[in-house]
PDB file of C-alpha atoms and ligand atoms in Angstrom:
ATOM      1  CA  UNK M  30      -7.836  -1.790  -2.191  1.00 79.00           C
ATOM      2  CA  UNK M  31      -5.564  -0.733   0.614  1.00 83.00           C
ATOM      3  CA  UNK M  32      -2.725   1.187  -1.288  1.00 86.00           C
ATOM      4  CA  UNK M  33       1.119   2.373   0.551  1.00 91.00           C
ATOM      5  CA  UNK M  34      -0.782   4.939   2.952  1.00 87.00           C
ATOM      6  CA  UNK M  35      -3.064   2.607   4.341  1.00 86.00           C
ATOM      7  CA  UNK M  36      -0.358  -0.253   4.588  1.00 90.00           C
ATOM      8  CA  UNK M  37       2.218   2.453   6.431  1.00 90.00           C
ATOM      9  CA  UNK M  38      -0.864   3.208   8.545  1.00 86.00           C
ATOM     10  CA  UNK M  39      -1.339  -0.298   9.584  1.00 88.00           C
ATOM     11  CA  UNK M  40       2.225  -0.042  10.227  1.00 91.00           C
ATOM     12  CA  UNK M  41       2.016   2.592  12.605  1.00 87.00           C
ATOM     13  CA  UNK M  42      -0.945   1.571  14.118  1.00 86.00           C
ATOM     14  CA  UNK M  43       0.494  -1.687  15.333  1.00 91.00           C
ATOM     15  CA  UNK M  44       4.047  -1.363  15.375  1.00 92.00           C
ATOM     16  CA  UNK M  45       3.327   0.176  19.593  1.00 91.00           C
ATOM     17  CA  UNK M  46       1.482  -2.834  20.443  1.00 93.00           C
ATOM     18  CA  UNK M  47       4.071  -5.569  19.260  1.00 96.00           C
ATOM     19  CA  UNK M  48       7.451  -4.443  18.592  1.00 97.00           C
ATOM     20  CA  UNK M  49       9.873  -5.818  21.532  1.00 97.00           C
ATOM     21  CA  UNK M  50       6.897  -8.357  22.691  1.00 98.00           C
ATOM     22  CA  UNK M  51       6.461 -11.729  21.769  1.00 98.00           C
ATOM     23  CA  UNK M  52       3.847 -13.343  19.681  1.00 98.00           C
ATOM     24  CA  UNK M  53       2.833 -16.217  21.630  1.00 98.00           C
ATOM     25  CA  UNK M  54       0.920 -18.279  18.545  1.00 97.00           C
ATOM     26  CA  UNK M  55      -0.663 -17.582  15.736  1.00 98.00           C
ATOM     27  CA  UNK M  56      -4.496 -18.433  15.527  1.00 97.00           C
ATOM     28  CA  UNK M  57      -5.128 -19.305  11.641  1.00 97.00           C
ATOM     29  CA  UNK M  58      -8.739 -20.122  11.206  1.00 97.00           C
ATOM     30  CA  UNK M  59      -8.669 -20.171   7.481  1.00 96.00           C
ATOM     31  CA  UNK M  60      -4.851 -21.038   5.807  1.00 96.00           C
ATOM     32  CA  UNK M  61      -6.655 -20.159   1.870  1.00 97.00           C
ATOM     33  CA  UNK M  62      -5.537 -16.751   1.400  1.00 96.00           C
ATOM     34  CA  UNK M  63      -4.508 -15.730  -1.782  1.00 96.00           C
ATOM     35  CA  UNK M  64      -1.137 -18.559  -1.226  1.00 95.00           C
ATOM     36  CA  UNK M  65      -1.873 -20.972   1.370  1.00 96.00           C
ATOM     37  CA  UNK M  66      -0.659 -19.378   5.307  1.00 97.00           C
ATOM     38  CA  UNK M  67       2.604 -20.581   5.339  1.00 97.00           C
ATOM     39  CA  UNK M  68       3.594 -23.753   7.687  1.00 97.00           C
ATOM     40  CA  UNK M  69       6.008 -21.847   9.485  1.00 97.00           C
ATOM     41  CA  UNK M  70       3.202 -19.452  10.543  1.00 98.00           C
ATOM     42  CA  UNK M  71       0.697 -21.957  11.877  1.00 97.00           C
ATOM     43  CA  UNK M  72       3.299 -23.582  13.996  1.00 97.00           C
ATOM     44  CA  UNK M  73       4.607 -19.933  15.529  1.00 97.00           C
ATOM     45  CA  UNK M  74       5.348 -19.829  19.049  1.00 97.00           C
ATOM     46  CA  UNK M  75       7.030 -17.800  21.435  1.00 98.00           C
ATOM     47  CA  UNK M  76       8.793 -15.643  18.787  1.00 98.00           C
ATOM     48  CA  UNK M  77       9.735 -11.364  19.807  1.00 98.00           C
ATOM     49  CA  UNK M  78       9.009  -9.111  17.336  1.00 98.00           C
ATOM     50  CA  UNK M  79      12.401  -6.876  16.833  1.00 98.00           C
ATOM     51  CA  UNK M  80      10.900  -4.370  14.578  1.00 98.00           C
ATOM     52  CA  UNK M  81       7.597  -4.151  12.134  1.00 97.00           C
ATOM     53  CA  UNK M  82       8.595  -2.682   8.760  1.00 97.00           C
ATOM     54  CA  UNK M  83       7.544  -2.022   5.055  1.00 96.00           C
ATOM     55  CA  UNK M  84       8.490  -2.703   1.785  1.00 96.00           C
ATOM     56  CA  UNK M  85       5.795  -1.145  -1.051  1.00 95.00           C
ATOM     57  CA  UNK M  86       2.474  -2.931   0.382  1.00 94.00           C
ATOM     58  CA  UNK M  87       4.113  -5.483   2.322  1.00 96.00           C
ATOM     59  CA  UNK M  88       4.478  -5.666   5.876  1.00 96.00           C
ATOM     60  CA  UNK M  89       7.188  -7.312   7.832  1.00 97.00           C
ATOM     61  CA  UNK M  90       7.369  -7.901  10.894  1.00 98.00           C
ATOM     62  CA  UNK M  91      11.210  -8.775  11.669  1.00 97.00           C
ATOM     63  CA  UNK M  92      11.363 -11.787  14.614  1.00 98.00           C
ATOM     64  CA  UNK M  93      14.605 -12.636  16.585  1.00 97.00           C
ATOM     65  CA  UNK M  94      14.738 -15.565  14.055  1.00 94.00           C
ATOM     66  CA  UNK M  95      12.714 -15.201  10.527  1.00 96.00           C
ATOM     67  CA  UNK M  96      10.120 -12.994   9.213  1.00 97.00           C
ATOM     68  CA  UNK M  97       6.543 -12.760   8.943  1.00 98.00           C
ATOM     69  CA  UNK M  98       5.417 -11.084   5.329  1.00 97.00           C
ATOM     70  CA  UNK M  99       1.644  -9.643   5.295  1.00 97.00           C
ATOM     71  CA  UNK M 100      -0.185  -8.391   1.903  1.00 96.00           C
ATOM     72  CA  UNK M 101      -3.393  -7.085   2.860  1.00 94.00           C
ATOM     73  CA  UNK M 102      -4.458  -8.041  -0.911  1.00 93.00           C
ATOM     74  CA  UNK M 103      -7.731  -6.211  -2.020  1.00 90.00           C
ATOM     75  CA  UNK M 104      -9.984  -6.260   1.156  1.00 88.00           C
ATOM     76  CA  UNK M 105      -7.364  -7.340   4.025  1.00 92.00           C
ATOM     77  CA  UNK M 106      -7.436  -5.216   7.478  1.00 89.00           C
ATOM     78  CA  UNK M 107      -5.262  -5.635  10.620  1.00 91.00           C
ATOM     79  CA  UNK M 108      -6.742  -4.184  13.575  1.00 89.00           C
ATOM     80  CA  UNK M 109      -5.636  -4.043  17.592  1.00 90.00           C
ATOM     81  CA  UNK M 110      -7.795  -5.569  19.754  1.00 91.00           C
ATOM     82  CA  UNK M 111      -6.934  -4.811  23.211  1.00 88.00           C
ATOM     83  CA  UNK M 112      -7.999  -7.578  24.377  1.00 88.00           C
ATOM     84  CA  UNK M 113      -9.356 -11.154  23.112  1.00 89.00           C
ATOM     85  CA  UNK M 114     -12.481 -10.800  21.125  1.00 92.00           C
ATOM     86  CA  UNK M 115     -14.529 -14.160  19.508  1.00 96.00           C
ATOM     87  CA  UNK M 116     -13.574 -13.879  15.905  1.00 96.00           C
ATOM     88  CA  UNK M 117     -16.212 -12.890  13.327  1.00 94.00           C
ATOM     89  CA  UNK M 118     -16.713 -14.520   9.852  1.00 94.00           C
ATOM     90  CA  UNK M 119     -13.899 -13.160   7.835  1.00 95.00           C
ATOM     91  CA  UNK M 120     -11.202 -12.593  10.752  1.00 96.00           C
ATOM     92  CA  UNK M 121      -8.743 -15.720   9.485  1.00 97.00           C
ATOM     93  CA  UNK M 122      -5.846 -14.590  11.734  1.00 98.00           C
ATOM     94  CA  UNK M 123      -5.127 -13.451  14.784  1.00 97.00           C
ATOM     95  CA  UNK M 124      -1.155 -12.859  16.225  1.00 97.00           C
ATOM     96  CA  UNK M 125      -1.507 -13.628  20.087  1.00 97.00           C
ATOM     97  CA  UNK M 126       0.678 -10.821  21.971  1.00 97.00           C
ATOM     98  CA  UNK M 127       2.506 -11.412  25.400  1.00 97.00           C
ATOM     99  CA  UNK M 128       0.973  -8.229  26.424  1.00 96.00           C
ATOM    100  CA  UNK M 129      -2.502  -9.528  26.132  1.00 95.00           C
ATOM    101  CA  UNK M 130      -3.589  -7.750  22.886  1.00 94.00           C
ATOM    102  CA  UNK M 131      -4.665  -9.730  19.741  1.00 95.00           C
ATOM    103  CA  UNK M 132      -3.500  -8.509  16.054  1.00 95.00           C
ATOM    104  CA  UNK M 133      -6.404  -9.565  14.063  1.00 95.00           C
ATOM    105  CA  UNK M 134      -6.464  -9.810  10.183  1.00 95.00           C
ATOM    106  CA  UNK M 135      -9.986  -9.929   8.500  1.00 94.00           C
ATOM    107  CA  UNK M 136      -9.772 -10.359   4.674  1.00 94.00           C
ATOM    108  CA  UNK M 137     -13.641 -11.038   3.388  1.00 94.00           C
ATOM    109  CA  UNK M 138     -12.121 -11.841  -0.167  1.00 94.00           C
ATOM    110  CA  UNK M 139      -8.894 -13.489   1.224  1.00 96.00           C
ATOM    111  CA  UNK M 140      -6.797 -11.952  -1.659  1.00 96.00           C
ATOM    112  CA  UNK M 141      -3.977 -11.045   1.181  1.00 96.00           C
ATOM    113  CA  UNK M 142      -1.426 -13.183   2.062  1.00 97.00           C
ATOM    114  CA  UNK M 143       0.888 -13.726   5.100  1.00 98.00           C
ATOM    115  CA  UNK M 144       4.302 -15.748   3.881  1.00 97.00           C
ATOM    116  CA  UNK M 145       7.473 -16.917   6.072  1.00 97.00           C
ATOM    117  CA  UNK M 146      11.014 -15.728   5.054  1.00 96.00           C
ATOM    118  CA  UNK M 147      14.059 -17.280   6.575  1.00 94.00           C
ATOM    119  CA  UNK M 148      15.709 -14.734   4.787  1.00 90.00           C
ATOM    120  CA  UNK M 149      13.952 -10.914   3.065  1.00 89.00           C
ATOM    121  CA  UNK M 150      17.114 -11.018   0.581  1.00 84.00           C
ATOM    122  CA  UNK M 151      15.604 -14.636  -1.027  1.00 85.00           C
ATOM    123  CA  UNK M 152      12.287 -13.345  -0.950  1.00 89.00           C
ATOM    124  CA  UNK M 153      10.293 -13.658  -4.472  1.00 87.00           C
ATOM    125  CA  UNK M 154       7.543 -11.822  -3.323  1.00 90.00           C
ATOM    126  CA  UNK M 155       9.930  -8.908  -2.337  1.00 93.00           C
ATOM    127  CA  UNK M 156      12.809  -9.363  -5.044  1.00 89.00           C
ATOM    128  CA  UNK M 157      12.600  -6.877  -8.521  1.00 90.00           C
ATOM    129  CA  UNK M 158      10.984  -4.245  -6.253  1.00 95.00           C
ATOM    130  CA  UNK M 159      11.875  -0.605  -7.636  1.00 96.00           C
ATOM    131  CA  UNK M 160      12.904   1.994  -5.344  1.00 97.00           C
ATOM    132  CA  UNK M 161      10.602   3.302  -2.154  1.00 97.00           C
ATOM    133  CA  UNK M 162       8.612   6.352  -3.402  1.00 98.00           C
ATOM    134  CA  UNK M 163       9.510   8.089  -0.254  1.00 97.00           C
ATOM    135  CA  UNK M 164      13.253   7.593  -0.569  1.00 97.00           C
ATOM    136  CA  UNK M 165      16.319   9.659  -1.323  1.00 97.00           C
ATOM    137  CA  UNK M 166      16.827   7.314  -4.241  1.00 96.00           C
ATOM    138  CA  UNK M 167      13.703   7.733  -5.930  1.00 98.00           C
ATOM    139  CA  UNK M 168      13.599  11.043  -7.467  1.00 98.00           C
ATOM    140  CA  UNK M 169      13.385  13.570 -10.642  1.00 98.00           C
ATOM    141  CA  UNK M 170      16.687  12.307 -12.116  1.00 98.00           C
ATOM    142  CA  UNK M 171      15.252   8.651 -11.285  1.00 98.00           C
ATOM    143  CA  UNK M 172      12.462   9.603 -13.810  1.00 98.00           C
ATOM    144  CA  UNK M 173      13.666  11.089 -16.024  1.00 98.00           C
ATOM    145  CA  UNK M 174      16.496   8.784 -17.328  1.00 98.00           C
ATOM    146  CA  UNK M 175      14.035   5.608 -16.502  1.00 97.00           C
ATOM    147  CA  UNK M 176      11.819   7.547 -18.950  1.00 97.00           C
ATOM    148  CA  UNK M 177      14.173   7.948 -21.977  1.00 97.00           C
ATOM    149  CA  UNK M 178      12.726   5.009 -24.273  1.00 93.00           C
ATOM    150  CA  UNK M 179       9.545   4.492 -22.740  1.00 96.00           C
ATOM    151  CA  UNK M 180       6.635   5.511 -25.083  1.00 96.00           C
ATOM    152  CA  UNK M 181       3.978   3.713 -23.180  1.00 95.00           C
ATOM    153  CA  UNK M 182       0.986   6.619 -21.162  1.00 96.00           C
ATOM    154  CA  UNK M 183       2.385   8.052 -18.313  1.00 97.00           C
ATOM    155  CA  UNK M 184      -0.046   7.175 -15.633  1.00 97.00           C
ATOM    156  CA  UNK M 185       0.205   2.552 -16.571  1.00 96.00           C
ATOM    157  CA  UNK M 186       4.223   3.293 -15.904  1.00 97.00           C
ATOM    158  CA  UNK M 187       4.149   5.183 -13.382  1.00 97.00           C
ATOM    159  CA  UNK M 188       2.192   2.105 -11.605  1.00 96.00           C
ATOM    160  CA  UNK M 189       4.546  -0.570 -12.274  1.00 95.00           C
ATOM    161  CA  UNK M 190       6.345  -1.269  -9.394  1.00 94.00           C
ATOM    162  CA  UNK M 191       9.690  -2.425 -11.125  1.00 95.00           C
ATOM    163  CA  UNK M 192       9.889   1.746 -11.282  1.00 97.00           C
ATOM    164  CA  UNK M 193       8.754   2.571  -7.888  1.00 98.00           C
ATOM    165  CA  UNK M 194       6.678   0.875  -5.418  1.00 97.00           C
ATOM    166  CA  UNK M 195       3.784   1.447  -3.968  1.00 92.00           C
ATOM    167  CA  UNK M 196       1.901   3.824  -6.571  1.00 95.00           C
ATOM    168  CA  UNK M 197      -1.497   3.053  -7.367  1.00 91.00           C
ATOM    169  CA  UNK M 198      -4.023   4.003  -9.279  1.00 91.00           C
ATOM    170  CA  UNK M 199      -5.614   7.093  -7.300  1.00 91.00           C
ATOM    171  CA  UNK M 200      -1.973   7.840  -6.057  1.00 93.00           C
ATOM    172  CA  UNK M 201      -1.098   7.904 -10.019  1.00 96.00           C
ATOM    173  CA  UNK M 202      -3.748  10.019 -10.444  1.00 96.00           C
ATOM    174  CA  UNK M 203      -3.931  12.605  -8.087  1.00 96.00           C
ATOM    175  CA  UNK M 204      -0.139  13.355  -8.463  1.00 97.00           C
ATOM    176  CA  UNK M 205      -0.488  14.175 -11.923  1.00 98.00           C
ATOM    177  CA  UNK M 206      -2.675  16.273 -11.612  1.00 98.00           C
ATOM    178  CA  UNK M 207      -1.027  17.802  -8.536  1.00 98.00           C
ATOM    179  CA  UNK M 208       2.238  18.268 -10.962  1.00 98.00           C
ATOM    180  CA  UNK M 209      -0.009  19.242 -14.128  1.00 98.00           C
ATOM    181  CA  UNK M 210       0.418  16.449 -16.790  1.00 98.00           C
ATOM    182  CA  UNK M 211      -1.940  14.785 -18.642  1.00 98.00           C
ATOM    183  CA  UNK M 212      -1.678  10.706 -17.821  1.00 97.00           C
ATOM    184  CA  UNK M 213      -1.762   9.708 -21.513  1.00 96.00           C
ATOM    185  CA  UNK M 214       1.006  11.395 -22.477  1.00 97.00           C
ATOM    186  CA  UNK M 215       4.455   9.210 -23.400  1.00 98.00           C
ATOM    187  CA  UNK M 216       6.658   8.917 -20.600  1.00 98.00           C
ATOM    188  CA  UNK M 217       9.618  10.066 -22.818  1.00 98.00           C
ATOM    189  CA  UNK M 218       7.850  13.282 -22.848  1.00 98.00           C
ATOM    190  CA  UNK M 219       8.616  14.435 -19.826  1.00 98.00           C
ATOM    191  CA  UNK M 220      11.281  16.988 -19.468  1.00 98.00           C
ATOM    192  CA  UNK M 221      13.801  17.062 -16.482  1.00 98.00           C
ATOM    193  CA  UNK M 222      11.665  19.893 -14.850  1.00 98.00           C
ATOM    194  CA  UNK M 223       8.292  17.366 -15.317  1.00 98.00           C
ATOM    195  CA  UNK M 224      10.018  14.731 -13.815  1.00 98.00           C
ATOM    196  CA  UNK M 225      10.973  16.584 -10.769  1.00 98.00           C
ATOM    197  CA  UNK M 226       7.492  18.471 -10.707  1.00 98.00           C
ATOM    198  CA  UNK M 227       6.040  14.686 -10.849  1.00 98.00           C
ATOM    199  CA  UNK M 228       8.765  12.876  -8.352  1.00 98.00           C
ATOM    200  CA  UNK M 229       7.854  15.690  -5.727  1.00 98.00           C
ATOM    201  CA  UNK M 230       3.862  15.352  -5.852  1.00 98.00           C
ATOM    202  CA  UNK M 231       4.527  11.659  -5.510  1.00 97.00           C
ATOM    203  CA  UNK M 232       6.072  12.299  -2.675  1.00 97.00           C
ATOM    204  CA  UNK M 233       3.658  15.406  -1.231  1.00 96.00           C
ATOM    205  CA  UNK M 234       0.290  13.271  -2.237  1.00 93.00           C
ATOM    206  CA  UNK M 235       1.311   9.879  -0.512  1.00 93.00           C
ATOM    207  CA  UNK M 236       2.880  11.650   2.793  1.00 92.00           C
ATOM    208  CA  UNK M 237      -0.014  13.812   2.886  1.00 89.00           C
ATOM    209  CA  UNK M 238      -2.182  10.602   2.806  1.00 86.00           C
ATOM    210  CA  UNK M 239       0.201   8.645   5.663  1.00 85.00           C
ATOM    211  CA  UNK M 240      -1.006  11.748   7.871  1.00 81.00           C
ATOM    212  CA  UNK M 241      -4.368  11.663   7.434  1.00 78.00           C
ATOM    213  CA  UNK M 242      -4.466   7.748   7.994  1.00 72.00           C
ATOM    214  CA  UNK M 243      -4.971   6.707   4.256  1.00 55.00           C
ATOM    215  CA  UNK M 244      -7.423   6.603   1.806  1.00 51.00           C
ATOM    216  CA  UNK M 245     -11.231   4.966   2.594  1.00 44.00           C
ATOM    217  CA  UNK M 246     -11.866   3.369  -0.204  1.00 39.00           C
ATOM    218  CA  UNK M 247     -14.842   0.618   0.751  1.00 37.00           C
ATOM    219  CA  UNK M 248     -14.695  -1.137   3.514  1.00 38.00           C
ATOM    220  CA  UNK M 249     -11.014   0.296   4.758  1.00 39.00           C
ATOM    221  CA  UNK M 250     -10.568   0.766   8.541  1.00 46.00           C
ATOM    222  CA  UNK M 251      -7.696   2.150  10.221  1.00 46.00           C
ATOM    223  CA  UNK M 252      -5.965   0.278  12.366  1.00 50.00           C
ATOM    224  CA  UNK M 253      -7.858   1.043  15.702  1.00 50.00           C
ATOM    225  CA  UNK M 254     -11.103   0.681  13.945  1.00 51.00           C
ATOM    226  CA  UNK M 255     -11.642   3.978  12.655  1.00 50.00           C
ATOM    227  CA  UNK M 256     -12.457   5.007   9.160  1.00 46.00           C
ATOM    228  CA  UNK M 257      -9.291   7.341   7.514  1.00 48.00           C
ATOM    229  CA  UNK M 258     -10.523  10.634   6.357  1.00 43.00           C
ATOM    230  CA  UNK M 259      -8.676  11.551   3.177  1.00 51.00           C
ATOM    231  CA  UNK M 260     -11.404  10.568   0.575  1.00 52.00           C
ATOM    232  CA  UNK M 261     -12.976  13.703   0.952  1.00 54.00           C
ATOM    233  CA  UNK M 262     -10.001  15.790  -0.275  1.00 79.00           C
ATOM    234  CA  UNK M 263      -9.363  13.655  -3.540  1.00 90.00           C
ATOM    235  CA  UNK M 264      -8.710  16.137  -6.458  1.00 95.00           C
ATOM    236  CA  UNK M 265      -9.719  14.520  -9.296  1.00 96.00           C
ATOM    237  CA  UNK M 266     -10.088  10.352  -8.403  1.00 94.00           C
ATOM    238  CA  UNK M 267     -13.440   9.413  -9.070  1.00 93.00           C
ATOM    239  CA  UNK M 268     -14.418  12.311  -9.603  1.00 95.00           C
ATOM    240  CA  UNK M 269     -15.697  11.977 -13.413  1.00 97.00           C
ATOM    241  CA  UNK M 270     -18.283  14.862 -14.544  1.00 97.00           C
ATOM    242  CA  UNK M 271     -17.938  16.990 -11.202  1.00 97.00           C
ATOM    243  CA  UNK M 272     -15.970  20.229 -11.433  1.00 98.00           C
ATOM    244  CA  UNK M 273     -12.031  20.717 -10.888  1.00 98.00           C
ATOM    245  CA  UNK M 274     -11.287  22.010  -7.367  1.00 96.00           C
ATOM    246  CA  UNK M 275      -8.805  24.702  -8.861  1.00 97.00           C
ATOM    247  CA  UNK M 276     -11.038  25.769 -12.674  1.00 98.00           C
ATOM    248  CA  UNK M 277     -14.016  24.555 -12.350  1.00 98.00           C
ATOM    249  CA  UNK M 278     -13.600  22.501 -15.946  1.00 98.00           C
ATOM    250  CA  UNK M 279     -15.781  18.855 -15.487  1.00 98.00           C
ATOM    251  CA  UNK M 280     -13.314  16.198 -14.503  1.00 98.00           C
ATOM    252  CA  UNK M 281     -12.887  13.510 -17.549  1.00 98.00           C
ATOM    253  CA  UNK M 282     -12.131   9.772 -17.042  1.00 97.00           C
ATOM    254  CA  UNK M 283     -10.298   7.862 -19.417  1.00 96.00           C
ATOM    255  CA  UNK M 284      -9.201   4.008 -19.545  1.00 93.00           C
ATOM    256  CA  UNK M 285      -5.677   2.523 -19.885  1.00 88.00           C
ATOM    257  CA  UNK M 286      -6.210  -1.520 -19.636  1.00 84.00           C
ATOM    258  CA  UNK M 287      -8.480  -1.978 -17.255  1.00 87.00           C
ATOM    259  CA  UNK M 288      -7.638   0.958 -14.947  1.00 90.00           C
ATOM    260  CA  UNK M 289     -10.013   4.659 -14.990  1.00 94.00           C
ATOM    261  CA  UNK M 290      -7.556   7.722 -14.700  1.00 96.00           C
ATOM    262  CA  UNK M 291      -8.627  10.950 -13.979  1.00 97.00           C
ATOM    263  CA  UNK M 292      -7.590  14.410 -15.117  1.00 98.00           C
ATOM    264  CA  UNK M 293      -8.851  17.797 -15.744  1.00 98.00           C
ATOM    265  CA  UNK M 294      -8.278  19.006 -19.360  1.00 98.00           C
ATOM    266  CA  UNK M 295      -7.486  22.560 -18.195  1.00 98.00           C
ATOM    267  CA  UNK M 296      -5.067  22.093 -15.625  1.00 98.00           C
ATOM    268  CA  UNK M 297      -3.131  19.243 -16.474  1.00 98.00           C
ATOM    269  CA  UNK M 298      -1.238  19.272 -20.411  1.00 97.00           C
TER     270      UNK M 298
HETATM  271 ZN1   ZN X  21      -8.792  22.177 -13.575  1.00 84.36          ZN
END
């Protein structure tokens, strides 16, 4: 599933190719995404593209009048194509560029979605959003008092995205172990210096992801085509039974809901 590095990646990967150009029409071969492809979408023409930003896994891409929201949903990739290509099974829609390039999206499980917005500030999929993990706002402090009452594990909270956006499940679990706690503990556990340890790795673990192009996880390409190359360098993310990097203690896997987390017993308390 693409998480916040791969969706920043997209980002960057096509915010040179269409911001300040117009998108000519949209091509929508198959409207049954995960909500039906907006109206407004279908009939796009001759619209410029002011900017193309993100909000947790959402892309925007700001026009001079409305917006264009993308979810790339479990299996959903946007890729470049420098020039017109004939679309393949799963490519449901392309964004026709006045320079001549195509944006394609290809979503084999059509779990994405791509929504209209006169307005972001009206926006349900975009309203209750916590604070970007890579913002000033979000922080130790942020933690810390957010986790006063909370007595639910660590690493389910840390994924709800009422408390900050954009961190899932490997994210959870490779910053924890980066910072040293154990993802079942209670959230009110943490002391101030945990939550700052843990607000920092966020941070370090998603930014170092962003450079490296994002996780591959399946069938994730980067935005030119290319596979990203941080799954090599996970610490402890599916890595049940192997040894830790840094003692050498087997990696354990545990369950909370439906999700696996992943810690090492020795390094993380
Ligand atoms: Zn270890």
């Amino acid at each position: 599933m693409p998480e916040l590095p791969e969706v920043e990646t997209s980002r960057r990967g096509i915010e040179p190719w269409v911001a300040g150009q117009t998108i000519l029409r949209a091509e929508v071969r198959n409207a049954r995404l995960r909500w039906p492809v907006d109206e407004e979408i279908i009939a796009l023409r001759d619209r410029r593209v002011l900017s193309v930003q993100r909000r947790a896994k959402y892309l925007l891409l700001e026009l001079d009048q409305g917006w264009i929201i993308i979810h790339l949903g479990m299996s959903g990739r946007l890729r470049v194509l420098p020039q017109p290509q004939p679309p393949e099974k799963h490519d449901h829609v392309d964004l026709v560029i006045s320079n001549g390039c195509v944006i394609r999206y290809t979503d084999p499980r059509r779990f994405g979605a791509w929504l209209w917005s006169d307005n972001l500030l009206t926006s349900r999929v975009l309203a209750h959003l916590g604070p970007e993990p890579l913002s000033d706002e979000f922080d130790g402090r942020w933690l810390y008092e957010k986790s006063r009452n909370k007595r639910t594990p660590i690493k389910p909270w840390l994924m709800d995205n009422k408390l900050v956006v954009g961190v899932g499940n490997i994210y959870a679990s490779e910053s924890l172990f980066v910072a040293g706690i154990l993802p079942c503990r209670a959230a009110n556990s943490l002391s101030e210096e945990d939550a700052a340890l843990l607000a920092q790795s966020i941070k370090a673990v998603l930014l170092r992801s962003i450079e490296q192009g994002g996780t591959t996880l399946r069938d994730f390409l980067q935005s030119d085509g290319k596979p990203g190359y941080f799954v090599q360098e996970l610490q402890v993310y599916g890595r049940a039974g192997e040894p830790c990097r840094a003692c050498g203690t087997p990696i354990q896997a545990a369950k909370h809901g439906q999700r696996s987390t992943f810690f090492c017993p020795q390094c993380q308390h």
